[in-house]
Amino acid sequence: ALQPSLQNIKLLHSGSTTRRHVVQFVPRPKLEKRELRMTPCLRATSNDVARVSGAEADVDRLSHQLDKREREQHTSKKNDEDSDNDEWDEFDEDEEYDEDVEIFNFETGWNLVGMDDEWDEEDELDVGERQERFLAGVQIPQKLQKQLLREKVKAAKEAASPDKKPTVAKRGTHSKLRIINGKFANRKLLSPDDAGTRPMMEKVRGAVFSIVQSYIGTGGWLPEGSRWLDLYSGTGAVGLEGLSRGAAEAHFCELDPWVVNNSLGKNLEMCGVAYNSTVHTMAVEALLQRSIESGANAFGGQFDFISVTPPYVLVSYPELMGLLDKCPLIKETTIVIVEYARREAKDIPDTLGPLVKIRDRKYGRTYVAMYGPLSGFSD
């Protein structure tokens, strides 16, 4: 005979027939509702009646406990909502609150809303003492306390030595540049490792000298006795390339004394051309203006080649090209090479003094315009 669990049995009577049903209690999530699912089973015997009475009582007791638990949870939830509403009731809607107020800044210190309200206007305490008094009762993380102490010590040291010069970042050099061809081929050149100096790339330099030598028709060498003027020289790579390929003399113009002493001057010495090189530590615009006022003789005469490789963003191309147009250092057979960026294309004229633009090439993001006489150019 089937012996079902008494806790899951409930008897229902219908006429003369007594049937046994299995009662399965299925609670839903959060104990919100309960469901009794009745499943017809075997015919009940007289011995099961007493047992069913106890099972029925157990079901009622369990249902009562669940109802009580639901009421308690509902009451607790309602109390929480009432508490939140009370807190919002205390909020003053007319009072202005600035959510963007900066609470702390390592440079200026604490900036706490309401801090100034704790002292009268007649209080003569300075800002630092007022901050310390205000923060006396505030718990600050240990890491932040150490940072505040370091900042305070640093500020005290700076205040104690107001005449101390600001720290300047240390500059260095590297030897990634080289001379491409000629007497000093593959000779390494010193170049500043910062972004202040931007020498002409080797690829562009090689292409420019190939065009120049094709124009003058002298093969791999420059004409004997030729003079080269390297403006915005930096490392001197362009002028040294000219000396390596046969130029008799070169002038270099560089504004930065550090670059002259640590890069350009040392490169001239390493190549052994310091004796036939002249360095002008001045602005290019000042040199061109001086040549206009004093004439070409102030620089030993006119030049056969002039290279202009300025830092793009630091130069006014209209002013530069205007000075070159009036410069007496340019003669009718001079070749002038001007490097520029695409955004400066509108400021690159078709003529420059007695010269015309004979080439305008693009090498990646670098543009090079070349000026010279019309005759003698071979494409």
Coordinates of C-alpha atoms in Angstrom, one line a residue:
A1 CA 0.0 0.0 0.0
L2 CA 1.2 3.5 -0.7
Q3 CA 2.2 5.4 2.4
P4 CA 2.3 9.2 1.5
S5 CA 3.7 11.8 3.8
L6 CA 1.2 13.1 6.3
Q7 CA 2.3 16.7 5.8
N8 CA 1.3 16.6 2.2
I9 CA -2.1 14.9 2.6
K10 CA -5.5 16.5 2.7
L11 CA -8.9 14.7 2.4
L12 CA -11.8 16.0 0.4
H13 CA -15.3 14.4 0.6
S14 CA -17.6 14.3 -2.4
G15 CA -20.9 12.4 -1.8
S16 CA -20.1 8.8 -0.8
T17 CA -16.7 8.8 -2.4
T18 CA -13.6 9.8 -0.4
R19 CA -10.6 10.6 -2.5
R20 CA -7.1 11.4 -1.3
H21 CA -5.3 14.4 -2.7
V22 CA -1.6 15.3 -2.4
V23 CA -1.2 18.9 -1.4
Q24 CA 2.1 20.5 -2.6
F25 CA 3.0 23.9 -1.1
V26 CA 4.8 26.1 -3.7
P27 CA 6.0 29.5 -2.3
R28 CA 6.8 32.3 -4.8
P29 CA 9.8 34.6 -4.7
K30 CA 9.8 37.2 -1.8
L31 CA 6.9 35.2 -0.2
E32 CA 4.4 37.3 -2.0
K33 CA 1.8 34.6 -2.7
R34 CA 1.3 30.9 -2.2
E35 CA -0.3 28.3 -4.4
L36 CA -1.8 25.0 -3.5
R37 CA -1.7 22.6 -6.3
M38 CA -4.0 19.5 -5.9
T39 CA -3.2 16.2 -7.5
P40 CA -5.7 13.3 -7.4
C41 CA -4.1 10.0 -6.0
L42 CA -5.2 6.7 -4.6
R43 CA -8.4 6.0 -2.5
A44 CA -7.8 6.9 1.1
T45 CA -8.3 4.3 3.9
S46 CA -9.9 4.9 7.3
N47 CA -6.5 4.7 9.0
D48 CA -5.3 7.8 7.1
V49 CA -8.1 10.1 8.4
A50 CA -6.4 10.7 11.8
R51 CA -3.1 11.3 10.2
V52 CA -4.6 13.8 7.7
S53 CA -6.0 15.9 10.6
G54 CA -2.5 16.4 11.9
A55 CA -1.2 17.2 8.5
E56 CA -3.9 19.7 7.9
A57 CA -2.9 21.5 11.2
D58 CA 0.7 21.6 10.1
V59 CA -0.2 23.3 6.8
D60 CA -2.3 25.9 8.6
R61 CA 0.5 26.6 11.1
L62 CA 3.0 27.0 8.3
S63 CA 0.7 29.3 6.4
H64 CA 0.2 31.4 9.5
Q65 CA 4.0 31.8 10.0
L66 CA 4.5 32.9 6.4
D67 CA 1.7 35.4 6.7
K68 CA 3.4 36.8 9.8
R69 CA 6.7 37.0 8.1
E70 CA 5.2 38.9 5.2
R71 CA 3.5 41.4 7.5
E72 CA 6.8 42.0 9.3
Q73 CA 8.7 42.6 6.1
H74 CA 6.1 45.0 4.8
T75 CA 6.1 47.0 8.0
S76 CA 10.0 47.2 8.0
K77 CA 10.0 48.4 4.3
K78 CA 7.3 51.0 5.1
N79 CA 9.4 52.3 8.1
D80 CA 12.5 52.7 5.8
E81 CA 10.5 54.7 3.3
D82 CA 9.1 57.0 6.0
S83 CA 12.6 57.5 7.3
D84 CA 13.9 58.6 3.9
N85 CA 11.0 61.0 3.5
D86 CA 11.8 62.5 6.8
E87 CA 15.4 63.1 5.7
W88 CA 14.2 64.8 2.5
D89 CA 11.8 67.0 4.5
E90 CA 14.8 68.4 6.4
F91 CA 16.4 69.4 3.1
D92 CA 16.1 73.2 2.4
E93 CA 15.1 73.6 -1.2
D94 CA 15.9 77.3 -1.1
E95 CA 19.5 76.7 0.0
E96 CA 22.0 76.7 -2.9
Y97 CA 24.5 73.8 -3.1
D98 CA 27.4 73.9 -5.5
E99 CA 28.2 70.4 -6.7
D100 CA 31.3 71.6 -8.5
V101 CA 33.1 73.0 -5.5
E102 CA 36.7 71.7 -5.4
I103 CA 37.2 70.2 -1.9
F104 CA 41.0 69.9 -2.0
N105 CA 43.8 70.9 -4.4
F106 CA 47.5 70.2 -3.7
E107 CA 48.5 73.6 -5.0
T108 CA 46.0 75.7 -3.2
G109 CA 45.1 73.5 -0.2
W110 CA 41.6 72.9 1.2
N111 CA 38.6 74.8 -0.1
L112 CA 35.7 73.7 2.1
V113 CA 32.2 75.1 1.8
G114 CA 31.2 76.8 5.0
M115 CA 34.7 76.9 6.4
D116 CA 34.7 80.7 6.5
D117 CA 31.4 80.7 8.4
E118 CA 33.1 79.4 11.6
W119 CA 35.1 82.6 12.1
D120 CA 34.0 86.2 12.3
E121 CA 35.3 88.7 9.8
E122 CA 37.3 90.4 12.5
D123 CA 39.3 87.2 13.1
E124 CA 42.9 87.9 12.0
L125 CA 43.9 84.3 11.4
D126 CA 45.5 83.7 8.0
V127 CA 44.1 81.1 5.6
G128 CA 46.7 78.4 6.6
E129 CA 45.9 78.7 10.3
R130 CA 42.2 78.7 9.7
Q131 CA 42.5 75.6 7.6
E132 CA 44.5 73.8 10.3
R133 CA 42.0 74.8 12.9
F134 CA 39.1 73.6 10.8
L135 CA 40.8 70.3 9.9
A136 CA 41.7 69.6 13.5
G137 CA 38.4 67.7 14.0
V138 CA 38.4 66.1 10.5
Q139 CA 39.7 62.6 10.0
I140 CA 42.3 62.7 7.1
P141 CA 43.8 59.5 5.6
Q142 CA 47.4 58.9 6.6
K143 CA 48.6 58.9 3.0
L144 CA 47.0 62.3 2.4
Q145 CA 48.5 63.7 5.6
K146 CA 52.0 62.7 4.4
Q147 CA 51.3 64.3 1.0
L148 CA 50.1 67.5 2.7
L149 CA 53.2 67.6 4.8
R150 CA 55.5 67.2 1.8
E151 CA 53.7 70.0 0.0
K152 CA 54.0 72.2 3.1
V153 CA 57.7 71.6 3.4
K154 CA 58.3 72.2 -0.3
A155 CA 56.4 75.5 -0.1
A156 CA 58.4 76.5 2.9
K157 CA 61.7 75.9 1.1
E158 CA 60.6 77.8 -1.9
A159 CA 59.5 80.7 0.3
A160 CA 62.8 80.7 2.1
S161 CA 64.8 81.0 -1.2
P162 CA 62.7 83.3 -3.5
D163 CA 65.8 84.1 -5.6
K164 CA 66.4 80.5 -6.6
K165 CA 66.2 80.0 -10.3
P166 CA 63.6 77.5 -11.6
T167 CA 64.9 74.0 -12.4
V168 CA 65.6 73.6 -16.1
A169 CA 65.2 70.2 -17.8
K170 CA 68.5 68.7 -18.7
R171 CA 69.2 68.5 -22.4
G172 CA 71.2 65.8 -24.2
T173 CA 72.3 64.7 -27.6
H174 CA 72.1 61.6 -29.7
S175 CA 74.1 60.3 -32.8
K176 CA 71.4 59.1 -35.1
L177 CA 72.1 61.5 -37.9
R178 CA 74.8 60.9 -40.5
I179 CA 76.4 62.6 -43.5
I180 CA 75.1 60.7 -46.6
N181 CA 77.8 61.2 -49.3
G182 CA 81.2 62.8 -50.0
K183 CA 84.4 63.1 -48.0
F184 CA 82.6 62.7 -44.7
A185 CA 80.2 60.0 -45.8
N186 CA 78.6 58.0 -42.9
R187 CA 80.1 60.4 -40.3
K188 CA 77.8 60.5 -37.3
L189 CA 76.5 63.9 -36.2
L190 CA 75.4 65.0 -32.7
S191 CA 71.8 66.2 -32.5
P192 CA 69.7 67.4 -29.6
D193 CA 67.4 64.8 -28.2
D194 CA 64.5 67.3 -27.7
A195 CA 61.9 68.6 -30.0
G196 CA 63.4 72.1 -30.2
T197 CA 65.6 71.2 -33.1
R198 CA 64.2 69.5 -36.2
P199 CA 67.0 68.7 -38.7
M200 CA 66.2 67.8 -42.3
M201 CA 65.6 64.1 -42.7
E202 CA 68.3 62.1 -44.4
K203 CA 65.8 61.0 -47.2
V204 CA 64.9 64.6 -48.0
R205 CA 68.5 65.8 -47.7
G206 CA 69.7 63.1 -50.2
A207 CA 66.9 63.9 -52.6
V208 CA 67.7 67.6 -52.5
F209 CA 71.4 67.2 -53.2
S210 CA 70.6 64.9 -56.1
I211 CA 68.4 67.6 -57.6
V212 CA 71.0 70.3 -57.0
Q213 CA 73.8 68.2 -58.6
S214 CA 71.5 67.3 -61.5
Y215 CA 70.8 71.0 -62.0
I216 CA 74.4 72.2 -62.1
G217 CA 75.6 69.1 -64.0
T218 CA 78.7 68.4 -61.9
G219 CA 78.1 64.8 -61.1
G220 CA 78.5 64.0 -57.4
W221 CA 80.4 67.1 -56.4
L222 CA 79.6 70.8 -56.0
P223 CA 81.5 73.4 -58.0
E224 CA 85.0 74.2 -56.7
G225 CA 85.1 77.3 -54.5
S226 CA 81.4 77.4 -53.9
R227 CA 80.0 79.0 -50.8
W228 CA 77.1 77.6 -48.7
L229 CA 74.7 79.5 -46.3
D230 CA 72.8 77.2 -43.9
L231 CA 70.0 79.1 -42.2
Y232 CA 68.3 77.6 -39.2
S233 CA 71.2 75.2 -39.2
G234 CA 70.6 73.4 -35.9
T235 CA 73.0 70.4 -36.2
G236 CA 74.5 71.8 -39.4
A237 CA 73.7 68.6 -41.3
V238 CA 72.8 70.4 -44.6
G239 CA 75.8 72.7 -44.6
L240 CA 78.1 69.9 -43.6
E241 CA 76.7 67.8 -46.4
G242 CA 77.6 70.6 -48.8
L243 CA 81.2 70.8 -47.4
S244 CA 81.4 67.0 -47.7
R245 CA 80.5 67.2 -51.4
G246 CA 83.0 69.9 -52.3
A247 CA 81.9 73.3 -51.1
A248 CA 84.9 75.5 -50.1
E249 CA 83.2 77.5 -47.3
A250 CA 80.0 77.4 -45.2
H251 CA 78.2 79.8 -42.9
F252 CA 75.8 78.5 -40.3
C253 CA 73.1 80.6 -38.6
E254 CA 71.6 79.2 -35.4
L255 CA 69.8 81.1 -32.6
D256 CA 70.2 78.6 -29.7
P257 CA 73.6 78.9 -28.0
W258 CA 73.2 75.5 -26.3
V259 CA 72.8 73.8 -29.7
V260 CA 75.8 75.8 -31.1
N261 CA 78.0 74.6 -28.2
N262 CA 76.8 71.0 -27.8
S263 CA 75.8 70.0 -31.3
L264 CA 76.8 72.3 -34.2
G265 CA 80.3 73.3 -32.9
K266 CA 81.2 69.7 -32.0
N267 CA 80.1 68.4 -35.4
L268 CA 82.3 71.0 -37.2
E269 CA 85.3 69.9 -35.1
M270 CA 84.6 66.1 -35.7
C271 CA 84.5 66.7 -39.4
G272 CA 87.6 68.9 -39.3
V273 CA 86.0 71.9 -41.1
A274 CA 86.0 74.5 -38.3
Y275 CA 88.7 76.4 -40.1
N276 CA 86.5 77.1 -43.2
S277 CA 83.2 77.5 -41.3
T278 CA 81.6 80.5 -39.7
V279 CA 78.8 80.3 -37.1
H280 CA 76.4 83.2 -36.6
T281 CA 74.6 82.8 -33.2
M282 CA 71.6 85.0 -34.0
A283 CA 68.1 85.0 -35.4
V284 CA 67.9 84.3 -39.2
E285 CA 65.6 87.4 -39.6
A286 CA 68.2 89.5 -37.9
L287 CA 71.0 88.2 -40.2
L288 CA 69.0 88.8 -43.3
Q289 CA 68.1 92.3 -42.1
R290 CA 71.7 93.0 -41.4
S291 CA 72.7 91.9 -44.9
I292 CA 70.1 94.3 -46.4
E293 CA 71.5 97.2 -44.3
S294 CA 75.2 96.4 -44.6
G295 CA 75.4 94.5 -47.9
A296 CA 76.9 91.1 -48.8
N297 CA 80.4 92.1 -48.1
A298 CA 79.6 91.9 -44.3
F299 CA 79.4 88.1 -44.9
G300 CA 82.3 87.7 -47.3
G301 CA 80.2 88.1 -50.4
Q302 CA 77.2 86.4 -52.0
F303 CA 76.5 82.7 -51.7
D304 CA 76.1 79.9 -54.3
F305 CA 73.8 77.8 -52.2
I306 CA 71.4 78.8 -49.5
S307 CA 69.4 76.3 -47.5
V308 CA 66.4 77.4 -45.3
T309 CA 65.0 74.7 -43.0
P310 CA 63.0 76.6 -40.3
P311 CA 60.9 75.2 -37.4
Y312 CA 57.5 75.5 -39.1
V313 CA 55.3 76.8 -36.2
L314 CA 57.9 79.3 -34.9
V315 CA 58.4 81.2 -38.1
S316 CA 56.4 83.7 -40.1
Y317 CA 56.9 82.6 -43.7
P318 CA 55.6 85.8 -45.2
E319 CA 58.2 87.8 -43.2
L320 CA 60.9 85.3 -44.0
M321 CA 60.3 85.1 -47.7
G322 CA 60.0 88.9 -47.9
L323 CA 63.5 89.3 -46.4
L324 CA 64.9 86.7 -48.7
D325 CA 63.4 88.5 -51.7
K326 CA 65.3 91.6 -50.8
C327 CA 68.5 89.9 -49.5
P328 CA 71.7 90.9 -51.3
L329 CA 73.3 87.5 -50.4
I330 CA 71.4 86.0 -53.4
K331 CA 72.9 86.4 -56.9
E332 CA 71.5 85.4 -60.3
T333 CA 73.0 81.9 -60.2
T334 CA 72.3 81.1 -56.5
I335 CA 70.2 78.0 -55.7
V336 CA 67.9 78.5 -52.7
I337 CA 66.3 75.5 -51.0
V338 CA 63.2 76.2 -48.7
E339 CA 61.6 73.6 -46.6
Y340 CA 58.0 74.2 -45.5
A341 CA 54.8 72.5 -44.3
R342 CA 51.7 72.1 -46.4
R343 CA 49.8 74.8 -44.5
E344 CA 52.5 77.3 -45.5
A345 CA 52.1 76.6 -49.2
K346 CA 50.2 79.8 -49.8
D347 CA 53.2 81.8 -48.5
I348 CA 55.7 80.2 -50.9
P349 CA 56.1 82.7 -53.9
D350 CA 56.9 81.7 -57.5
T351 CA 59.9 84.1 -57.6
L352 CA 62.6 85.0 -55.1
G353 CA 64.7 88.0 -56.0
P354 CA 66.3 87.3 -59.4
L355 CA 65.3 83.6 -59.1
V356 CA 62.3 81.5 -60.1
K357 CA 60.8 78.4 -58.5
I358 CA 62.2 75.5 -60.5
R359 CA 61.1 72.6 -58.3
D360 CA 58.4 72.0 -55.6
R361 CA 58.5 68.5 -54.2
K362 CA 56.7 66.6 -51.5
Y363 CA 58.5 64.0 -49.3
G364 CA 56.0 62.6 -46.9
R365 CA 54.7 65.5 -44.8
T366 CA 57.7 67.7 -45.8
Y367 CA 57.6 70.1 -48.8
V368 CA 60.7 71.5 -50.5
A369 CA 60.7 74.5 -52.9
M370 CA 63.8 75.1 -55.0
Y371 CA 64.7 78.5 -56.6
G372 CA 67.3 79.1 -59.2
P373 CA 67.9 80.5 -62.8
L374 CA 65.8 79.0 -65.6
S375 CA 68.8 78.1 -67.8
G376 CA 70.8 75.0 -67.2
F377 CA 68.1 72.8 -65.5
S378 CA 67.9 69.3 -66.7
D379 CA 64.8 67.3 -65.6

